[in-house]
Short mmCIF file of C-alpha atoms in Angstrom, two decimals:
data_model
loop_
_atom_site.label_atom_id
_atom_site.label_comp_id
_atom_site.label_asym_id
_atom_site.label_seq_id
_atom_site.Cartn_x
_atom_site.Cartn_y
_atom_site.Cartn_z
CA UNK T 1 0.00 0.00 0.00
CA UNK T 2 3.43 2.33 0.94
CA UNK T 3 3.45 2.91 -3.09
CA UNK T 4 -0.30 3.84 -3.51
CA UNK T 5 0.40 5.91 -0.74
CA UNK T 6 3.27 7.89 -2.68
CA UNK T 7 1.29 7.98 -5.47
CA UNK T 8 -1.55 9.86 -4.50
CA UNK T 9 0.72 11.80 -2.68
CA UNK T 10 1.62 12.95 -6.04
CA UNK T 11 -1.42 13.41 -7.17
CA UNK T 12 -2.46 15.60 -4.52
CA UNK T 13 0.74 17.99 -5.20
CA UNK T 14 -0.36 17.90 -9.05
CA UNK T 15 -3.98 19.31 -8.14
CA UNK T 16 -2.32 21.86 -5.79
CA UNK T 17 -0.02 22.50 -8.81
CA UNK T 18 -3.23 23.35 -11.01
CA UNK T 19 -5.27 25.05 -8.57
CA UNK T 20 -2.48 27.60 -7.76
CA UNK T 21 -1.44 28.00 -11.79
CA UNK T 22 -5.14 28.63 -12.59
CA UNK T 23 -5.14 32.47 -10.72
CA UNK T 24 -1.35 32.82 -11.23
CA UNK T 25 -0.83 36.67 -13.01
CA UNK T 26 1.99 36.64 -15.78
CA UNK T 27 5.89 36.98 -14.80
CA UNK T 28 4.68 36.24 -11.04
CA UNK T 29 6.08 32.86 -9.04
CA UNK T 30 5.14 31.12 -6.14
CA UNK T 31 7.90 28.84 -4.06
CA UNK T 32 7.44 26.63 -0.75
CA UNK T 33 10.32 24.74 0.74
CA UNK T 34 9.99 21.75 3.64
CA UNK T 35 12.58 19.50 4.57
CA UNK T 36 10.55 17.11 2.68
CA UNK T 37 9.29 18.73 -0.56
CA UNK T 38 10.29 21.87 -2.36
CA UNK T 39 7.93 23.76 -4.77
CA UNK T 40 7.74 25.67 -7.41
CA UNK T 41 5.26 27.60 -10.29
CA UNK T 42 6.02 30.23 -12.59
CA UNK T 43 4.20 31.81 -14.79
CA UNK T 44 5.60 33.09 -18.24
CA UNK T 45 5.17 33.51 -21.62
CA UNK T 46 5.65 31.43 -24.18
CA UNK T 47 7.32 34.16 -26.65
CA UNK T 48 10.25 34.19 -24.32
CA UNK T 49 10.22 30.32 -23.67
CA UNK T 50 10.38 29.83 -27.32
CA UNK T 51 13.90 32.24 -27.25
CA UNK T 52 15.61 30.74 -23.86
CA UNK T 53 13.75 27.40 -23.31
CA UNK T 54 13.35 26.85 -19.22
CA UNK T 55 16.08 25.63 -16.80
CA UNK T 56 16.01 24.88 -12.92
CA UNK T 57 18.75 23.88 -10.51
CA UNK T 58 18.24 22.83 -6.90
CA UNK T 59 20.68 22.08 -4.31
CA UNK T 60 19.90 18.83 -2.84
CA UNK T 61 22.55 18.04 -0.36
CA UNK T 62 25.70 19.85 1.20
CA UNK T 63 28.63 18.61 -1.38
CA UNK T 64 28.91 21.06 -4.60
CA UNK T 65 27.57 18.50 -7.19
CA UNK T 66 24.98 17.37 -5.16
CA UNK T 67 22.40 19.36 -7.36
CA UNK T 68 19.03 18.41 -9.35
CA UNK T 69 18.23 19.79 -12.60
CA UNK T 70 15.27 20.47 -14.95
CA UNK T 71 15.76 21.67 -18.34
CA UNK T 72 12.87 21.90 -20.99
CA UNK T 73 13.94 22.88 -24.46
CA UNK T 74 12.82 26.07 -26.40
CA UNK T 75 11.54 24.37 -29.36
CA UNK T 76 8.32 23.11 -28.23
CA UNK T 77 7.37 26.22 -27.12
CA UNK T 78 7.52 27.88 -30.57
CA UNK T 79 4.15 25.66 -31.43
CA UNK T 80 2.62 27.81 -28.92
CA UNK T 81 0.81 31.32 -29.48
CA UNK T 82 3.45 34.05 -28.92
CA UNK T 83 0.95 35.19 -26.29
CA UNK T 84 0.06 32.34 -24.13
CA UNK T 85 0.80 32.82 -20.55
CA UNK T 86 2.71 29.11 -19.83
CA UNK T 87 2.27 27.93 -16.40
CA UNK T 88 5.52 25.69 -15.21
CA UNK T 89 4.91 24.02 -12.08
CA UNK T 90 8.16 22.05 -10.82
CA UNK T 91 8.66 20.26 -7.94
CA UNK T 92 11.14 17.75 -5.68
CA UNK T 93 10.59 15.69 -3.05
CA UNK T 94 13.36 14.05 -0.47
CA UNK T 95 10.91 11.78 1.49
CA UNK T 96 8.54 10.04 -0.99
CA UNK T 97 11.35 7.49 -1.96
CA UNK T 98 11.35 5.58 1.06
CA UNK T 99 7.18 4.62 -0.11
CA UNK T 100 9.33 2.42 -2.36
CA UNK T 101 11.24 0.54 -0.30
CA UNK T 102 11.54 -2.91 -0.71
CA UNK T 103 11.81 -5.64 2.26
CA UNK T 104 14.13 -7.85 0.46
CA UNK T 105 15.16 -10.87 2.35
CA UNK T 106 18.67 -11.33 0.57
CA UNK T 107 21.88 -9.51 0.52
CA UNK T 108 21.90 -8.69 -2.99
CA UNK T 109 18.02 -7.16 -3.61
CA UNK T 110 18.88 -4.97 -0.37
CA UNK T 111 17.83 -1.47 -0.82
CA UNK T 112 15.83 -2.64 -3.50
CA UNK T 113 13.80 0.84 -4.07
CA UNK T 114 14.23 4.73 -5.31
CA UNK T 115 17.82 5.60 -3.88
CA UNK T 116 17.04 9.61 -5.36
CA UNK T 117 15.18 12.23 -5.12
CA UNK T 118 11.49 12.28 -7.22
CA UNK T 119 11.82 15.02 -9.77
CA UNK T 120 8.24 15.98 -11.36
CA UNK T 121 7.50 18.94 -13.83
CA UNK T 122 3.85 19.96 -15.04
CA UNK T 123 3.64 22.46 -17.97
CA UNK T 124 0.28 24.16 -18.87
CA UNK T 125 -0.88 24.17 -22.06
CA UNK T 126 1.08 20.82 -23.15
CA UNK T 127 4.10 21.02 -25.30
CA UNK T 128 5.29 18.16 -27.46
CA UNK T 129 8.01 16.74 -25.50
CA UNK T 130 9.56 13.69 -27.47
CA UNK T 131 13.31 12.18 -29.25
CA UNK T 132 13.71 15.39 -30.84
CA UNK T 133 12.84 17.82 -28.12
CA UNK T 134 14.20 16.07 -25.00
CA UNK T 135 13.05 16.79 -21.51
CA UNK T 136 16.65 16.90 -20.07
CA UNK T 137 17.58 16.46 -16.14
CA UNK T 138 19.66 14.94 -13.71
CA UNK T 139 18.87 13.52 -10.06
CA UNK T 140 21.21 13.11 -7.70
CA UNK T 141 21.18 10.26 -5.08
CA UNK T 142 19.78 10.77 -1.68
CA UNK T 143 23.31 9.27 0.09
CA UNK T 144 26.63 7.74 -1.38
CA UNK T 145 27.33 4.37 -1.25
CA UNK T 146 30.21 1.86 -2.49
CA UNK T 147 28.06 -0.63 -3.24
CA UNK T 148 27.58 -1.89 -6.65
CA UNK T 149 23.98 -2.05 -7.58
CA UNK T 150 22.69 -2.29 -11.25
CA UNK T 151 20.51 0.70 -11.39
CA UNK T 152 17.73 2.20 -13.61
CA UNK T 153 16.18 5.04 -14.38
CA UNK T 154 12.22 5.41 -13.56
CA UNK T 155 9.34 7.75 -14.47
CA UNK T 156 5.83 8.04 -14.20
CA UNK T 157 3.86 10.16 -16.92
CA UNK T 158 0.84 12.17 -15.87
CA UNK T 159 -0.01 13.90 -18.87
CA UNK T 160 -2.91 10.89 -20.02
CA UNK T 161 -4.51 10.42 -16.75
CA UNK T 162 -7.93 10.38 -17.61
CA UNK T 163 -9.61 10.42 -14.06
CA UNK T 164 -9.78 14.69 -13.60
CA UNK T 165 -13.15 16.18 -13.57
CA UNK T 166 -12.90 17.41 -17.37
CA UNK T 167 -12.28 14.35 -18.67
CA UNK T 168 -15.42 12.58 -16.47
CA UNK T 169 -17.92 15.34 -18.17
CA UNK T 170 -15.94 15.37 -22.17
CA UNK T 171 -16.51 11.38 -21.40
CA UNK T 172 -20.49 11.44 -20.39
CA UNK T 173 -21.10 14.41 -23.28
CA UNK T 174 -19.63 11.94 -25.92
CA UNK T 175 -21.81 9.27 -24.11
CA UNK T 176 -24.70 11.13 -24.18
CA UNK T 177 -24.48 12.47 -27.96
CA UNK T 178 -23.53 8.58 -29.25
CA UNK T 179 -26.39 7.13 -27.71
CA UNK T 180 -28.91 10.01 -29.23
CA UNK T 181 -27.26 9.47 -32.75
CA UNK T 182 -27.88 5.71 -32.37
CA UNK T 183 -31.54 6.12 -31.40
CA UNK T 184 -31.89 8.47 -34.21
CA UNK T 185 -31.10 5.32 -36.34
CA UNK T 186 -33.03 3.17 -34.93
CA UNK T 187 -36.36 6.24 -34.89
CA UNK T 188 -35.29 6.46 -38.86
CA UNK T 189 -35.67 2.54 -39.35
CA UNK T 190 -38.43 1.82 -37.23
CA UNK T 191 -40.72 4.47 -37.70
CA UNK T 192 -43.72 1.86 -39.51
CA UNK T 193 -43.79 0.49 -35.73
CA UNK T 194 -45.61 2.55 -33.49
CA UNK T 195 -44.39 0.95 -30.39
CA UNK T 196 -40.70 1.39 -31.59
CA UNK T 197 -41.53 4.69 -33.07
CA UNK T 198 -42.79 6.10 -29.62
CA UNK T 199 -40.08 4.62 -27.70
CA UNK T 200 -37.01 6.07 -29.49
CA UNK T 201 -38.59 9.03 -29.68
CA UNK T 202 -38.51 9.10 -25.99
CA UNK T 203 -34.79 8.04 -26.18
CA UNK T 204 -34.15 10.32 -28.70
CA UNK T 205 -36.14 13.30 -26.33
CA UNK T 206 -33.85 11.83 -23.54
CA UNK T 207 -30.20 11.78 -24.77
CA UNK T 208 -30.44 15.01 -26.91
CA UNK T 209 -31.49 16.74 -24.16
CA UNK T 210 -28.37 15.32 -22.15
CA UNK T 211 -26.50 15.78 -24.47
CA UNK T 212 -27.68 19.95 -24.28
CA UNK T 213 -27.60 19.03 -19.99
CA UNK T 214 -23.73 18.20 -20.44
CA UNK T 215 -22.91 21.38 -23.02
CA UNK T 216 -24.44 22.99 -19.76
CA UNK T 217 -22.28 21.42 -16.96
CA UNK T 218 -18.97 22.18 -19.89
CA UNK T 219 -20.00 25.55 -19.31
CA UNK T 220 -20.26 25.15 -15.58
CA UNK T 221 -16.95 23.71 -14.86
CA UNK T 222 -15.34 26.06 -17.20
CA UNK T 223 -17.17 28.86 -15.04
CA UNK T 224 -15.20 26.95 -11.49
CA UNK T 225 -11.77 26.61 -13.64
CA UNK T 226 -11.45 30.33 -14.94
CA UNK T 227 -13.27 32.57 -12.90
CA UNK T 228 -14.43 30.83 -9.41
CA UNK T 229 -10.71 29.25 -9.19
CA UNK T 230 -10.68 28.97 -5.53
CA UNK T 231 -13.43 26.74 -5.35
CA UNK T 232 -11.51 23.52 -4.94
CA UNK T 233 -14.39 21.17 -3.66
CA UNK T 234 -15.36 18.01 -5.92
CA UNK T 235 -18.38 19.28 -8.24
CA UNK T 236 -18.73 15.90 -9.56
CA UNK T 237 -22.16 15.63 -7.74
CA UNK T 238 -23.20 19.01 -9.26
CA UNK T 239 -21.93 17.65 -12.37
CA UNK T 240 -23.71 14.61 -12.44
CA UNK T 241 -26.95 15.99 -10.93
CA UNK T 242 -27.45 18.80 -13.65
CA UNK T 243 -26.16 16.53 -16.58
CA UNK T 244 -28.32 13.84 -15.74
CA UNK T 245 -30.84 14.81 -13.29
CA UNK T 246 -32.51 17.48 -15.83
CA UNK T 247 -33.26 15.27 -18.74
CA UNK T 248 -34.60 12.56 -16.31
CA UNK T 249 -36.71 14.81 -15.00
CA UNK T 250 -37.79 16.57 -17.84
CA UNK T 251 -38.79 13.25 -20.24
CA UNK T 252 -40.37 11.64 -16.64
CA UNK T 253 -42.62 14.39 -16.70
CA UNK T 254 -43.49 14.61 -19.75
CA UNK T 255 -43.78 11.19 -20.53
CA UNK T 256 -46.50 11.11 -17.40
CA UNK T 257 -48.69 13.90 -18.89
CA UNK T 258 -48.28 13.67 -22.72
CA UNK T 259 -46.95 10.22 -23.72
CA UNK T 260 -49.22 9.87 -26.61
CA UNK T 261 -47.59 13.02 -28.22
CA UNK T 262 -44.59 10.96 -28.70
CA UNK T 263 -43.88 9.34 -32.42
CA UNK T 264 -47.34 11.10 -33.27
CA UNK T 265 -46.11 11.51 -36.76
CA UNK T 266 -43.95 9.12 -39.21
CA UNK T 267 -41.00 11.34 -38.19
CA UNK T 268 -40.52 9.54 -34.58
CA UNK T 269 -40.15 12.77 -32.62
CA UNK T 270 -42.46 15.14 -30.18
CA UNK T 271 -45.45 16.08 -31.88
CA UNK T 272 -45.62 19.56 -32.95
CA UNK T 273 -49.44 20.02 -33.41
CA UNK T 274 -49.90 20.19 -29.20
CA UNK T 275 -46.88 22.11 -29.07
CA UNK T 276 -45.26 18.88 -27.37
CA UNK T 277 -41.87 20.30 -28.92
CA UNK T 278 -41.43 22.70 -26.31
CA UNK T 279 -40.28 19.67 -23.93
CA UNK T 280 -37.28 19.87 -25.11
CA UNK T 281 -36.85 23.14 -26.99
CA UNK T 282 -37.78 25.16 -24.44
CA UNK T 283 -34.64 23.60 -21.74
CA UNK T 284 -32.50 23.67 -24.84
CA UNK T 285 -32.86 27.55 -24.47
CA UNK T 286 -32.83 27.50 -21.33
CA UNK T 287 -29.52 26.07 -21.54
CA UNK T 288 -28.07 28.05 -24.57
CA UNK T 289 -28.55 31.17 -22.21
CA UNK T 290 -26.80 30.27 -19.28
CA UNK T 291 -23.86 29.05 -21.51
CA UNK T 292 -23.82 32.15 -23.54
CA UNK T 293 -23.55 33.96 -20.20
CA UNK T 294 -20.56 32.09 -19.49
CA UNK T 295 -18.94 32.70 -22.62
CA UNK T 296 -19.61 36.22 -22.53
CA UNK T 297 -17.87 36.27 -18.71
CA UNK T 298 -14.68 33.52 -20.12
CA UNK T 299 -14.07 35.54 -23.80
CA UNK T 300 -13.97 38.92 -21.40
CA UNK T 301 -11.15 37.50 -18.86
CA UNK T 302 -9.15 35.98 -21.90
CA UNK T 303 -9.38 39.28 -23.57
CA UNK T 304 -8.03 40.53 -20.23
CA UNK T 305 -5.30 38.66 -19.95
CA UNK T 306 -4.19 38.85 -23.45
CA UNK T 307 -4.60 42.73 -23.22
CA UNK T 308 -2.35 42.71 -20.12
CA UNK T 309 0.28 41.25 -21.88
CA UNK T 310 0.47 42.45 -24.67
CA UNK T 311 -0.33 46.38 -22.97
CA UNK T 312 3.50 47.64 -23.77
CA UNK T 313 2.86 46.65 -27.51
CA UNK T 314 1.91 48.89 -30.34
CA UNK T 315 -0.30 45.62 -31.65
CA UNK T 316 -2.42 45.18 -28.73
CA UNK T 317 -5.53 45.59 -30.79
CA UNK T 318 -4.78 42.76 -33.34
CA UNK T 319 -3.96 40.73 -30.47
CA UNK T 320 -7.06 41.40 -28.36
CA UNK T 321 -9.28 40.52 -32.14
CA UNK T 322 -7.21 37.29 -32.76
CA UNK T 323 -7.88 36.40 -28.85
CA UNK T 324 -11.33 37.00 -29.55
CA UNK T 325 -11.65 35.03 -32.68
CA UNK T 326 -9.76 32.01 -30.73
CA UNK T 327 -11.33 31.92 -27.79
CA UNK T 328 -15.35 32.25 -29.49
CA UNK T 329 -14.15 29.53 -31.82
CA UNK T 330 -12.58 27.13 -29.12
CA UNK T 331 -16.06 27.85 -26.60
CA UNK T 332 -18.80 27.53 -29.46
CA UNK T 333 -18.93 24.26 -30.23
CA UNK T 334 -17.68 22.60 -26.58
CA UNK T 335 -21.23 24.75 -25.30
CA UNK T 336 -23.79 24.27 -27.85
CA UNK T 337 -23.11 27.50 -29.55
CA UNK T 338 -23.19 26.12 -32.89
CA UNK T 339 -27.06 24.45 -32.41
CA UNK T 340 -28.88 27.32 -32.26
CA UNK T 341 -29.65 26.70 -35.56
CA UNK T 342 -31.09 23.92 -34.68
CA UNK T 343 -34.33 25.95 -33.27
CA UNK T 344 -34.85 27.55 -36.48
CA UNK T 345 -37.31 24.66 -37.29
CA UNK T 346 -39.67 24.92 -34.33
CA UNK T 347 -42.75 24.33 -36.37
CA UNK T 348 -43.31 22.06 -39.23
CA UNK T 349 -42.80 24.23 -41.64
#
């Protein structure tokens, strides 16, 4: 368990890591030291990355070359906008290598276990570090010894972890949206069947509308990640509850009142004559609102931030248009943006 231990451990550090790069300004840094763990984030931008590349030194123990390094190249960081603001967070801890530890019962598996220091780096947006643009450092060992040990070196990559909170809601939005495409099949083939006809047009009422319910929570984390950063509780419940919990309660209801007025016509859908329709376009606006809000309130602090840096340069218009353009293009789609067209065709004709 000592291992599982270290591990989250680590991942505990790497959510500190994010929480704390989320609010950090440009050119500012934040440091902690322990005997156990030191600490570090900076935030910079990727225009002078891209001309220096990043290096770090620590001193790890009293003699001279007793240091740990960290060197990233400059090359990745010339696939980056000249403006980004790139948060590094770098850190090294002394005391996580005893979780390692073996109890080996023989002489020669002794000390079987991390004899160094745990070197881990985090930077924010990715960069493409691979054969050609090496991730270069060096790790001393925590004590010298004259015994000789065939040794290796270890590493643990973070980057594909797929267990954070925006993964869990990209995952149940492509859920949601594969599911409504397949009972859109099935609606298209069975529609002579009046049975089948009515039930995937409750499916299809159903997913659709989570798939609108998790556009909605996409718009609600990005609204605790940018501008309510230092809210670091779980809001998987939240999550779960508004992504889920409003299309069950929405088709329950209707299906309870009105279930005749679904698959009323050969197209497998809520009848428009009653005005059934509104079951699901009216939450779809409903929804498109509060996510325009949000993009209105994320475009504004990117525009913000870009502005800021870019404030001692005779271009800062052009670069406050282009962050505009990126940042509506990015958010569109991810929140639903791009269906509004979709309502256009509210009656039968």
């Amino acid at each position: 368990q000592r291992p599982q231990l270290a591990f989250k451990i680590m991942e505990a550090e790497e959510e500190l890591g994010q929480r704390i790069g989320q609010s950090l300004p440009l050119s500012q840094t934040v440091t902690a030291q322990s005997n156990a763990i030191d600490f570090m984030i900076e935030s910079r931008l990727a225009a002078d990355l891209a001309r220096t590349g990043y290096r770090l030194f620590w001193q790890v123990g009293s003699e001279s070359h007793a240091q740990a390094a960290i060197a990233l190249p400059k090359e990745p960081f010339s696939s980056l906008d000249p403006n980004t603001i790139v948060k590094i967070k770098v850190s090294l801890n002394r005391e996580l290598s005893k979780y390692f530890a073996t109890n080996a019962s023989t002489s020669s598996d002794q000390n079987n276990g991390l004899e160094s220091v745990i070197l881990s780096c985090t930077v924010t947006p990715n960069i493409p570090i691979n054969y050609n643009f090496p991730l270069n450092y060096t790790i001393p060992h925590l004590q010298a010894t004259t015994v000789n040990r065939n040794r290796s070196c270890v590493f643990w990559e973070n980057q594909a972890r797929l267990k954070g909170e925006r993964f869990i809601v990209h995952r149940n939005l492509l859920i949601a949206l594969m599911i409504a495409q397949i009972s859109l099949i099935v609606a298209i083939t069975g529609a002579s069947n009046k049975a089948l006809c009515q039930i995937s047009a409750v499916l299809l009422h159903f997913f659709y509308l989570a798939t609108f319910s998790w556009m909605l929570v996409e718009g609600i984390h990005l609204y605790f990640a940018i501008i309510a950063v230092f809210n670091h509780r779980s809001k998987l419940q939240i999550y779960f509850g508004v992504g889920w919990g409003i299309p069950v309660i929405v088709v329950a209801v209707s299906a309870i009142v009105r279930f005749d007025s679904y698959g009323k016509d050969e197209r497998c859908w809520l009848s428009y004559q009653d005005g059934f329709i509104w079951a699901f376009i009216a939450p779809v606006i409903g929804i498109l609102c509060a996510n325009i809000a949000i993009m209105i309130a994320v475009v504004k602090i990117s525009l913000a931030a870009n502005v800021a840096v870019s404030r001692e340069r005779r271009n800062s218009l052009v670069v406050k248009s282009k962050s505009l353009v990126k940042a509506t293009a990015v958010l569109f789609p991810i929140l639903g943006m791009t269906w509004v067209f979709g309502l256009i065709p509210v009656t039968p004709q």
